[in-house]
Amino acid sequence: MILGLNHITIAVSDLERSLGFYRDTLGFTAHVKWDNGAYLSVGELWFCLSCDEPCPKSDYTHVAFDIAPNEFQAFTKRIVSQGVDVWKENKSEGQSLYILDPDGHKLELHSGSLKSRLEALTTKPYSGLVWL
């Protein structure tokens, strides 16, 4: 039986650049690095950078990271002021900033939860929504 999310690994073209972005810009904790990768963490999530050739995606696939509501404005203002690219405007429940990492991986900084999203759907349902 699956217990939950174990870790996320992303392909990066420049380990030092990506390590700097995730550690210094986003505030992840860096643990170790080696010739072709690094392990970091954010909260309880294990996050791996692996040297490879990233494949840019044009679809909506992205990774969303949780941020406290009272820290959202200051944190995202700092991120944007550092010139991080924004790839989408937020139009859904909760506060979100959609950004790209140095290799173009789509990320979201989000203040909200599944519970708050489901509550929002009771008053503003998606087209064709079916409750399961």
XYZ file of C-alpha atoms in Angstrom:
132
model
C 0.000 0.000 0.000
C 1.334 3.450 -0.902
C 1.885 5.572 2.195
C 2.533 8.929 0.578
C 5.066 10.902 -1.405
C 8.634 9.706 -0.753
C 10.755 12.129 -2.764
C 10.908 14.243 -5.914
C 13.846 14.080 -8.327
C 14.298 16.631 -11.088
C 16.833 16.732 -13.900
C 19.131 19.764 -13.820
C 21.662 20.974 -16.380
C 23.880 22.912 -13.954
C 24.076 21.482 -10.438
C 25.596 24.553 -8.754
C 23.064 26.930 -10.340
C 20.120 24.739 -9.324
C 21.525 24.109 -5.855
C 21.817 27.877 -5.391
C 18.257 28.440 -6.601
C 16.619 25.840 -4.374
C 18.818 26.550 -1.334
C 19.378 30.306 -1.501
C 16.330 31.588 -3.387
C 13.628 29.190 -2.188
C 15.166 28.337 1.209
C 15.432 24.535 0.941
C 17.894 22.811 3.280
C 20.881 21.341 1.431
C 22.268 18.099 2.877
C 24.833 16.623 0.467
C 26.054 17.006 -3.090
C 28.196 14.846 -5.334
C 29.442 15.008 -8.923
C 26.022 14.402 -10.450
C 23.480 15.429 -7.870
C 22.395 16.765 -4.510
C 19.889 15.981 -1.788
C 17.863 18.760 -0.224
C 14.742 18.905 1.876
C 11.862 21.271 2.413
C 9.658 20.470 5.385
C 9.459 16.677 5.401
C 9.943 16.400 1.616
C 13.161 14.885 0.263
C 14.145 16.676 -2.954
C 16.858 15.433 -5.314
C 18.692 17.329 -8.047
C 20.109 14.965 -10.668
C 22.415 16.088 -13.477
C 20.801 15.191 -16.771
C 19.318 16.907 -19.797
C 16.034 18.527 -18.679
C 13.127 18.225 -21.107
C 11.038 21.410 -21.082
C 7.291 20.777 -20.884
C 4.533 22.904 -22.321
C 1.700 21.286 -20.363
C 0.333 22.207 -16.924
C 2.447 19.660 -14.997
C 4.125 21.350 -12.033
C 5.239 20.870 -8.433
C 3.542 22.992 -5.763
C 5.187 23.920 -2.467
C 3.272 24.994 0.615
C 3.817 28.417 2.152
C 2.204 29.920 5.241
C -0.466 32.543 4.464
C 1.186 35.151 6.698
C 4.526 34.734 4.848
C 3.171 34.572 1.295
C 3.306 38.253 0.276
C 6.802 39.002 1.600
C 8.292 35.735 0.362
C 6.855 35.951 -3.148
C 7.748 39.648 -3.435
C 11.367 38.734 -2.653
C 11.326 35.911 -5.233
C 9.928 38.146 -7.981
C 12.402 40.932 -7.138
C 15.224 38.458 -7.821
C 14.059 38.137 -11.422
C 12.539 34.655 -11.213
C 10.309 34.030 -14.235
C 6.553 33.785 -13.618
C 4.802 31.328 -15.974
C 1.135 31.684 -15.016
C -1.240 34.079 -13.272
C -3.168 32.679 -10.309
C -6.883 32.280 -10.994
C -7.785 29.618 -8.446
C -8.535 29.477 -4.733
C -5.713 30.397 -2.382
C -2.647 32.469 -2.979
C -0.273 31.116 -5.626
C 2.835 32.263 -7.444
C 3.774 30.151 -10.464
C 7.514 30.331 -11.204
C 10.177 28.597 -13.281
C 13.412 27.188 -11.890
C 16.685 27.726 -13.817
C 15.950 24.728 -16.088
C 12.348 25.716 -16.758
C 10.696 23.300 -14.315
C 7.278 24.661 -13.419
C 6.826 25.352 -9.719
C 4.019 26.806 -7.660
C 4.270 28.479 -4.269
C 0.825 27.969 -2.764
C -0.963 29.000 0.387
C -3.979 26.743 0.767
C -4.890 23.102 1.212
C -6.955 20.376 -0.371
C -9.639 21.174 2.207
C -9.768 24.859 1.246
C -9.806 23.962 -2.463
C -12.702 21.534 -2.015
C -14.622 24.114 0.014
C -14.137 26.642 -2.791
C -15.540 24.121 -5.277
C -18.848 24.053 -3.406
C -19.508 27.659 -4.483
C -17.487 27.797 -7.712
C -17.370 24.291 -9.249
C -15.218 23.361 -12.236
C -17.041 22.507 -15.453
C -18.255 18.901 -15.256
C -17.324 18.527 -11.572
C -18.439 15.254 -9.964
C -18.008 14.639 -6.220
C -16.568 11.178 -5.548
